[in-house]
XYZ file of C-alpha atoms in Angstrom:
499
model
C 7.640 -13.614 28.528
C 8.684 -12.620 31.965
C 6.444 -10.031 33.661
C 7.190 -7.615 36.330
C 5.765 -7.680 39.639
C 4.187 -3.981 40.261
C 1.277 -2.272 41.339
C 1.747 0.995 39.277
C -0.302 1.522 36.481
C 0.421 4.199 33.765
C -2.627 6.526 32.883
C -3.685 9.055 30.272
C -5.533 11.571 31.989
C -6.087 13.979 29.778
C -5.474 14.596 25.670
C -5.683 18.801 24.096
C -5.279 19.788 21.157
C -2.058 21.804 20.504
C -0.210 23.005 17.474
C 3.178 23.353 15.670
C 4.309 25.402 13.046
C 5.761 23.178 10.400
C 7.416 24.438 6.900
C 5.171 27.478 7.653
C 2.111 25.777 8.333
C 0.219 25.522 11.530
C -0.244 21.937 12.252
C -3.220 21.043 14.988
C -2.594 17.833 16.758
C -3.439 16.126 20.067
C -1.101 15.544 22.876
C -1.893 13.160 25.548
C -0.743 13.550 29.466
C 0.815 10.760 30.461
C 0.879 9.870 34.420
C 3.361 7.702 35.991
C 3.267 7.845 39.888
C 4.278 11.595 40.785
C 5.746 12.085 36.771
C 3.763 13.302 34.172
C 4.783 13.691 30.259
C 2.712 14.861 27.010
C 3.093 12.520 24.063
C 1.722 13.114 20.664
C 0.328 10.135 18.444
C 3.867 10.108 16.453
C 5.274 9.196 19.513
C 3.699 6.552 20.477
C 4.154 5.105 16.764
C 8.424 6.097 16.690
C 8.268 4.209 20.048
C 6.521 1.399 18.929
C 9.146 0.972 15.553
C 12.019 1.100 18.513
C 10.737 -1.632 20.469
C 9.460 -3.610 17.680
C 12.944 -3.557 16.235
C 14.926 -3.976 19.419
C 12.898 -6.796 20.292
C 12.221 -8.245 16.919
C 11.582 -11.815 18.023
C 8.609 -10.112 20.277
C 5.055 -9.331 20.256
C 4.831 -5.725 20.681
C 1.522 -4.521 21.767
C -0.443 -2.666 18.939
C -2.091 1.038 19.223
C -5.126 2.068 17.437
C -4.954 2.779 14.126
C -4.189 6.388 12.978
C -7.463 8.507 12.188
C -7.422 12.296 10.917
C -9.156 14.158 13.263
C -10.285 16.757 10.909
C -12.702 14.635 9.176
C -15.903 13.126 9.439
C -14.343 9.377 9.557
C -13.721 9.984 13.012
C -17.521 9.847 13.557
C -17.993 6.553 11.020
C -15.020 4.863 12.550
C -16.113 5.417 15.851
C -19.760 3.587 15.340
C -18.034 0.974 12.696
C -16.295 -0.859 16.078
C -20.189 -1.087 17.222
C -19.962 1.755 18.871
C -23.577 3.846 19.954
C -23.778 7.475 21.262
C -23.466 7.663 24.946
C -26.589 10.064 24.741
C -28.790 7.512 22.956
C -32.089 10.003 23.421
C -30.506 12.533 21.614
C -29.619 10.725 18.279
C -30.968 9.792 15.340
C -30.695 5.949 13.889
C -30.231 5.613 9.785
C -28.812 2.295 8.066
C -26.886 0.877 11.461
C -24.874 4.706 11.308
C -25.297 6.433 14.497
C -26.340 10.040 13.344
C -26.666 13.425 15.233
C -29.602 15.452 15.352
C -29.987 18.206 12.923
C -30.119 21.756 13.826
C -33.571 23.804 13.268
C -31.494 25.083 10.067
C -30.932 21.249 8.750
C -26.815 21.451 9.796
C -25.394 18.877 11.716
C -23.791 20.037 15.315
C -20.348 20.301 15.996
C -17.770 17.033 15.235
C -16.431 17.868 18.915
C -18.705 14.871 19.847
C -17.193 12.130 17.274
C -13.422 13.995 17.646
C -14.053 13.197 21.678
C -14.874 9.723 21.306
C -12.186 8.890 19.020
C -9.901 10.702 21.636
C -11.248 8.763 24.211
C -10.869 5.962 22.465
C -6.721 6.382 21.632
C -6.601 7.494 25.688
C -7.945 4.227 26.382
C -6.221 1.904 24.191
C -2.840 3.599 24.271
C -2.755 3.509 28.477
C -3.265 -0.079 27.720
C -0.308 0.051 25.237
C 1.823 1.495 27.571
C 0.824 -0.807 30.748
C 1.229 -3.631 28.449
C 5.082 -2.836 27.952
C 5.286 -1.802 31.637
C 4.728 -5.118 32.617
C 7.437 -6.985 30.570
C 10.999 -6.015 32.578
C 12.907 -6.284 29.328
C 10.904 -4.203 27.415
C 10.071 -2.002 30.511
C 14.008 -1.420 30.637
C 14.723 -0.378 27.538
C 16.436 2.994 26.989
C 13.466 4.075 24.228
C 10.491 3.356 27.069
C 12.588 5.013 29.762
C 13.134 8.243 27.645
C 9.887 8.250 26.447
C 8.252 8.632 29.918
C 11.320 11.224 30.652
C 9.139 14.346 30.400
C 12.862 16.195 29.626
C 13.568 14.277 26.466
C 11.778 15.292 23.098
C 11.498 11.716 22.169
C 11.007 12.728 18.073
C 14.524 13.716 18.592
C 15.817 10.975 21.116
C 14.931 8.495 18.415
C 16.334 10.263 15.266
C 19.429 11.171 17.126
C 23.347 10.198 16.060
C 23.068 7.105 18.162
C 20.040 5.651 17.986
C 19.126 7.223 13.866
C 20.937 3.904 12.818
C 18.509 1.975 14.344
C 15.052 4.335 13.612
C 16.384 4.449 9.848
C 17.625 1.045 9.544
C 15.337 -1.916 8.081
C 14.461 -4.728 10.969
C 15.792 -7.239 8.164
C 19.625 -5.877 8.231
C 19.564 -5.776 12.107
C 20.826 -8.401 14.463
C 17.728 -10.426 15.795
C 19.388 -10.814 19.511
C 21.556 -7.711 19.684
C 20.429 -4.899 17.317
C 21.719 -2.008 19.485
C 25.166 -3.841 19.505
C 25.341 -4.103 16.035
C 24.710 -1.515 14.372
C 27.325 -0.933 12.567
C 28.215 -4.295 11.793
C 28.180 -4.169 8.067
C 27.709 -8.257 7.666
C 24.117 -6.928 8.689
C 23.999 -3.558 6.973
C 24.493 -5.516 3.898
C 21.921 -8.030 3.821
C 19.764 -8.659 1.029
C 16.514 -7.088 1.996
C 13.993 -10.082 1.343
C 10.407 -9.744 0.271
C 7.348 -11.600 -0.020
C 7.587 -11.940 -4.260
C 10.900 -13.811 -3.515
C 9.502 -17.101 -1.893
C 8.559 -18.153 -5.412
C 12.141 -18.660 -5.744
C 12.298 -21.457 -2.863
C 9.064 -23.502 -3.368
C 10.687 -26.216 -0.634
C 9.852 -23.818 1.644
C 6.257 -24.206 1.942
C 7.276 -28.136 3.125
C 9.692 -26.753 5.859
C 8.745 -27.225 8.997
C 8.328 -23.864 11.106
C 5.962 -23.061 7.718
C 3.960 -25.426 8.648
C 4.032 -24.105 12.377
C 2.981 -20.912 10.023
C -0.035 -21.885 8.216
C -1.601 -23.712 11.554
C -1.452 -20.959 13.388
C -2.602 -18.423 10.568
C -5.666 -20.908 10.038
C -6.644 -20.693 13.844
C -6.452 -16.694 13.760
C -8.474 -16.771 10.467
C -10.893 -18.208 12.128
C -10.729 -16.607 15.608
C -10.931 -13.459 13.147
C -13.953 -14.232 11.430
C -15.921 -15.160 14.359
C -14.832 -11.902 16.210
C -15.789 -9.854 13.301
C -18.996 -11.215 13.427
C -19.666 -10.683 17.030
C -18.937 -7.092 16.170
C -21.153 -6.814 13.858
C -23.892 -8.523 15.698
C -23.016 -6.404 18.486
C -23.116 -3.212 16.802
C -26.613 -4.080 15.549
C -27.555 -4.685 19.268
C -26.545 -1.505 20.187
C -28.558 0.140 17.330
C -31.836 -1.439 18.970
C -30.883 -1.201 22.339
C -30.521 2.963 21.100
C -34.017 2.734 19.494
C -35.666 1.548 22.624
C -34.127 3.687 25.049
C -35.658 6.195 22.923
C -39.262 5.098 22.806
C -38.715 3.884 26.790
C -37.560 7.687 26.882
C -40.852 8.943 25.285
C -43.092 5.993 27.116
C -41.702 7.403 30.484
C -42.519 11.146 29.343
C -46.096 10.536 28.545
C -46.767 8.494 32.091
C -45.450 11.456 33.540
C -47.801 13.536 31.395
C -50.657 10.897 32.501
C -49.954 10.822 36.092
C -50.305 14.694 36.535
C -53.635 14.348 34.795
C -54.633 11.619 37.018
C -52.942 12.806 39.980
C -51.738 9.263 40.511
C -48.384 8.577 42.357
C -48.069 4.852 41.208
C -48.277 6.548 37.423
C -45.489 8.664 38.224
C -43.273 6.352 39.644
C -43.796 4.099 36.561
C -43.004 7.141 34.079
C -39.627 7.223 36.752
C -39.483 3.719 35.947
C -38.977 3.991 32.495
C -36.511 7.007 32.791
C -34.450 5.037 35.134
C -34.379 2.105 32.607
C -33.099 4.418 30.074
C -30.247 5.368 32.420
C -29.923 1.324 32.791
C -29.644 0.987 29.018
C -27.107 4.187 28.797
C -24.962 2.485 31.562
C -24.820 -0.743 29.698
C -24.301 0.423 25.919
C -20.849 2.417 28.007
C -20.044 -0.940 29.561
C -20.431 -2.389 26.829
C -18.288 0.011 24.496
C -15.260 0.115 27.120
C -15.237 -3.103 28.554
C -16.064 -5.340 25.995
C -15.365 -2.965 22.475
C -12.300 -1.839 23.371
C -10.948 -5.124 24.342
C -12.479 -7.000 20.975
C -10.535 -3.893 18.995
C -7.355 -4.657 21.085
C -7.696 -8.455 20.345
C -7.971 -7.917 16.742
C -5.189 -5.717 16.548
C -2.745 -8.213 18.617
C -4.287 -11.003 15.977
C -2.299 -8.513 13.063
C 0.483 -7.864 14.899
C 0.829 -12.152 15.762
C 1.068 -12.048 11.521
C 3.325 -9.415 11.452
C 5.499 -11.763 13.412
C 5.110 -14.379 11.609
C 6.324 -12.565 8.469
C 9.353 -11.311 10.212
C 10.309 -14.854 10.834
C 9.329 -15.779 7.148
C 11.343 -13.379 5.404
C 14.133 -14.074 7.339
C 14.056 -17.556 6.328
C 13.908 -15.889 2.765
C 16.854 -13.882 3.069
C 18.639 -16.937 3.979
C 18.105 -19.006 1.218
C 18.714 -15.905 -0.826
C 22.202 -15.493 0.794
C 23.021 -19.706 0.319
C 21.538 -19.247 -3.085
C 24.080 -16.305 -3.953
C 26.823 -17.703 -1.845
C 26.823 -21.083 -4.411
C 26.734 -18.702 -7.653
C 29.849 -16.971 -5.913
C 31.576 -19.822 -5.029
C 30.729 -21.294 -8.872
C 32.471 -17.655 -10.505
C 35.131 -17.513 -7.958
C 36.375 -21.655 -8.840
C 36.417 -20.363 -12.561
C 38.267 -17.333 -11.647
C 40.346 -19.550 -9.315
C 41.062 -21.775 -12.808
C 42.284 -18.881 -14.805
C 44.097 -16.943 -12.738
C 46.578 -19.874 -11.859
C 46.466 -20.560 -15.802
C 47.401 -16.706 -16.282
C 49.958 -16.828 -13.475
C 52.046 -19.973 -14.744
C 51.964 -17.869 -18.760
C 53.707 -14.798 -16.671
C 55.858 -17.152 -14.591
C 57.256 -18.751 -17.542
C 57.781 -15.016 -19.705
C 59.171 -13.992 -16.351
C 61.326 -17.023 -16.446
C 62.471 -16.279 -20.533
C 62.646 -11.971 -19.642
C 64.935 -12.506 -16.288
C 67.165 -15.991 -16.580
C 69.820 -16.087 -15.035
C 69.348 -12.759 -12.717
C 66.761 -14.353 -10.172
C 64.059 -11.410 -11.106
C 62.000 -9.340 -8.763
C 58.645 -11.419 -7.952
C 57.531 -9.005 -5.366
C 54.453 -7.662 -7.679
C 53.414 -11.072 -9.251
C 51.467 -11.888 -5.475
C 48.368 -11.487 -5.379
C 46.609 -8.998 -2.619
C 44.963 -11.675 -0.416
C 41.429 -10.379 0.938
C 40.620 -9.345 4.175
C 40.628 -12.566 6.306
C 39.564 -11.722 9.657
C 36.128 -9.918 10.409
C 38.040 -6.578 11.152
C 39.057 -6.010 8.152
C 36.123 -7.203 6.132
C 34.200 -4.550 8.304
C 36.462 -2.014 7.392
C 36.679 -2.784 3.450
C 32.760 -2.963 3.614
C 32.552 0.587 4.969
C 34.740 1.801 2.370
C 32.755 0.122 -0.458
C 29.642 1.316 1.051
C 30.372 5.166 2.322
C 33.277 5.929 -0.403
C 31.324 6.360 -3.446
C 32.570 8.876 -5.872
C 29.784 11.778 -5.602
C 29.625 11.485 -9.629
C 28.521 7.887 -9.507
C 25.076 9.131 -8.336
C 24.544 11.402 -11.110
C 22.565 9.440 -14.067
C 23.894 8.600 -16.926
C 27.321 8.386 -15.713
C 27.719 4.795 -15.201
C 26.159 4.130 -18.676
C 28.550 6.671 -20.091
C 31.605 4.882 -18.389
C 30.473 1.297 -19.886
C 30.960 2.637 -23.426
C 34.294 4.847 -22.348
C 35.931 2.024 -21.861
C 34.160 -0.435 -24.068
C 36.398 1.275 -27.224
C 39.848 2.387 -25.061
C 41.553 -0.429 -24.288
C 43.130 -1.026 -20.610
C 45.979 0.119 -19.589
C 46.761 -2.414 -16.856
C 44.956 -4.990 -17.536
C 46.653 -7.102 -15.302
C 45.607 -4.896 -12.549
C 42.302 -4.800 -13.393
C 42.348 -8.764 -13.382
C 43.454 -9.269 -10.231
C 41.392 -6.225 -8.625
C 38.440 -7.998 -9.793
C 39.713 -11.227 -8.852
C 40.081 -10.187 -5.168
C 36.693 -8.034 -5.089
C 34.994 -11.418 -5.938
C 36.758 -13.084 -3.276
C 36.105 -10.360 -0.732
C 32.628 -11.283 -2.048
C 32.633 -15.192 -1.212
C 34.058 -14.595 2.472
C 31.679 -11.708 2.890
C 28.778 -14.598 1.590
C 30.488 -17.050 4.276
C 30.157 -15.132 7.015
C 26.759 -13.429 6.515
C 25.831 -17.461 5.982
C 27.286 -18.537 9.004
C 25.555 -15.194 11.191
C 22.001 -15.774 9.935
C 22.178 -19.208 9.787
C 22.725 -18.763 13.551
C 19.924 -16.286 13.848
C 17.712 -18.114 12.261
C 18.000 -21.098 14.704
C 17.518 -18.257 17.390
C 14.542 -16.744 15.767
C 12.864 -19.950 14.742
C 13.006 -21.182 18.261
C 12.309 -17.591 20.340
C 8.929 -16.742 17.943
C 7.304 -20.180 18.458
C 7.580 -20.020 21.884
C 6.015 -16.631 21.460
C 3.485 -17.693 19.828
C 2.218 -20.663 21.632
C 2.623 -18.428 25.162
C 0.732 -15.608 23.119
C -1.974 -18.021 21.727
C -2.475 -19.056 25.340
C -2.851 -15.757 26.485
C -5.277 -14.795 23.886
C -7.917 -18.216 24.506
C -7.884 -16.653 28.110
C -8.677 -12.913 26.896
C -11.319 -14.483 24.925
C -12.547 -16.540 27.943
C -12.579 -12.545 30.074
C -14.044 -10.764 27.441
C -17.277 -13.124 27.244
C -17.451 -13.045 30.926
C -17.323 -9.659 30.844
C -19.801 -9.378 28.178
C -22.352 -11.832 30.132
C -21.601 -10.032 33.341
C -22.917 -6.521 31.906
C -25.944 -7.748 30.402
C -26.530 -9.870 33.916
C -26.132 -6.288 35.805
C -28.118 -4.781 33.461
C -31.119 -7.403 34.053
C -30.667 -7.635 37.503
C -31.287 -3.773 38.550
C -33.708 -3.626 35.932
C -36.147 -6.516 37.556
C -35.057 -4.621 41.035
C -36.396 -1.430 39.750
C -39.816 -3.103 38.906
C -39.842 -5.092 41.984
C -39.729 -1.631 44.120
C -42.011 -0.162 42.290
C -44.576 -2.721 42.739
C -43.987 -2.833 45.928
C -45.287 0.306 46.470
């Protein structure tokens, strides 16, 4: 993964809510102000998601960085998914502790205060992890160039509509599976893609050799290492979010400690017991600084790490499938050939009967052959496109309508044909349009698949190697706040007993 060389960095610096009227509803939603050098652009949520889909489909055989999961802000989840990342209140003295769920105060009239306070720390959160989203990309040149990233930090383009546009709807609409792997945007109206079997997990019963293949085996080593990087993760999460629950509870009684020196020291008129009481309020400032330390630096980046772990699957089951919708095409590319030999068999049979009535009807004037040929199928990849189109886009409008087909299947089950001939040869060449269509999607995604295999396992091992060493930060980071933390708390009762 090449990386570019720049100091910029792209910020969020601020997120409001704003509205939209919608089918005659007024819609609330955030928009975030995004900050490029000297250019600044508001993005909605939606945006950052159609983006995502572009890049993820442009660059299929990619890792594209993940953004946090979607969350209403209208509900109370905000609060419980805020605190279920181990997340404490910022103002630990001014909440309430009850099963590990950080809880605010009650009013005098037993009503909980306003969800501003969750809402703003789920904000903070997306501002956070979606400035990392969008550095991420900024730092890979190809996906830093694409036209999607460009226009989306264009703060001219409505990028809702930049995406579901003429030219780029095929693409937004289109399922990653019927796209081309190295050239999507070139392709896309290549109809050897737009017709390919869309696979799907259920379908890998059908190709049991598959679990034996090598690159699955690639597969289930890796999976087995995230599993486990997973589990342990989750678990320092949890551990972590019970630390933060205790580390809450004490700042609390160091809060109320502090208080009553204070209390004690005006009684005694004793300037040591003051500056202990100060003591103990500083230390709750100490344990405030490091439960925010801990949530940004170290939460954050443990979210971010989980959700790259998901996306690494996602990946995986991209290459998977298309493996999958390979074997399907080879699979239906034999049954073709199979039908089209038999066809093959009996129309040559059928043509030497008419040649030989042709033969007893016209002796001796020469006859007029022109009509006994056969119309040979498209044999160049021209004209396949073009009879593909017209298969595809020049349905009768009545064929949608139900019923209709079922209704034509008896029709002409009791009236008889009345060019039957016709009729044989138009299915005889629709089946061979068939097998070179088969051919050719073989021979493109049999390609492909040599392309993908190779480009995702080299993603994979440079992304596995990039992960060990976030792992490696993030407990640095997570010893290094805790050190801090101990550090100016000894200093704090080292000057004080100094005094």
């Amino acid at each position: 993964m090449e990386n570019r060389d720049s100091n910029l960095q792209i910020k969020i610096i601020d997120a409001g809510k704003s509205s939209d009227s919608h089918s005659h509803q007024l819609q609330n939603y955030v928009v975030y102000l995004i900050q490029l050098g000297t250019v600044t652009v508001k993005r909605r949520y939606s945006e950052f998601e159609a983006l995502r889909k572009c890049l993820k489909k442009e660059f299929p055989t990619l890792i594209i960085p993940p953004i946090p999961e979607k969350q209403s802000l209208k509900s109370n989840i905000a609060f419980t998914t805020t605190n279920s990342f181990g997340f404490a209140s910022s103002a630990l003295s001014n909440t309430e502790h009850n099963n590990s769920v950080v809880v605010p105060n009650k009013s005098s009239d037993g009503t909980r205060p306003s969800d501003s306070i969750p809402m703003a720390n789920l904000v903070e959160y997306r501002k956070r992890m979606l400035a990392a989203f969008l550095n991420k990309i900024f730092k890979v040149e190809r996906l830093a160039e694409s036209r999607f990233f460009l226009n989306f930090l264009d703060p001219e383009v409505n990028f809702l509509d930049y995406v579901t546009n003429k030219e780029n709807n095929p693409l937004y609409r289109t399922s990653i599976y019927r796209l081309s792997p190295s050239r999507p945007l070139e392709n896309l109206e290549n109809q050897l893609y737009l017709t390919l079997p869309i696979p799907s997990s259920a379908d890998s019963h059908l190709f049991k050799e598959l679990s034996e293949e090598e690159q699955f085996q690639k597969f289930v080593s890796f999976e087995a290492k995230f599993i486990k990087y997973e589990l342990v993760l989750s678990n320092i999460s949890k551990l972590n979010k019970h630390l933060m629950k205790h580390i809450g509870e004490l700042s609390e009684e160091i809060s109320d400690l502090g208080s009553s020196f204070s209390q004690l020291s005006l009684i005694q008129d004793s300037t040591y017991i003051e500056n202990i009481g100060r003591l103990f309020e500083r230390h709750k400032l100490l344990l405030s600084a490091l439960n925010s330390s801990i949530n940004i630096g170290f939460m954050d980046k443990l979210m971010e790490l989980k959700h790259f772990s998901i996306t690494c699957k996602g990946l995986m089951e991209y290459n998977r499938k298309k493996i999958i919708q390979y074997k399907l095409i080879e699979k239906d590319l034999y049954n073709t050939r199979s039908r089209y030999k038999r066809y093959e068999v009996e129309e040559i049979r059928i043509r030497k009967i008419d040649q030989k009535m042709e033969n007893v009807l016209h002796k001796g004037d020469g006859g007029n052959h022109e009509n006994d040929e056969i119309v040979d199928p498209p044999i160049t990849d021209e004209e396949l496109q073009t009879a593909l189109y017209s298969k595809s886009y020049n349905k009768p409008i009545y064929g949608k309508i139900p019923g209709v087909s079922k209704l034509n299947n008896i029709i002409l089950k009791y009236v008889s044909d009345p060019n039957p001939d016709e009729t044989r040869r138009t299915k005889f060449y629709n089946l061979k349009l068939r097998l070179f269509q088969l051919e050719r999607q073989y021979q493109i995604t049999q390609q492909d698949l040599g392309l993908i295999n190779s480009a995702v396992m080299s993603e994979l091992e440079v992304f596995h190697n990039w992960f060990k060493e976030e792992l490696r930060k993030l407990v640095l980071a997570y010893n290094k706040f805790f050190k801090e933390y101990f550090m100016k708390s000894r200093d704090s009762w080292i000057e004080t007993n100094s005094d």
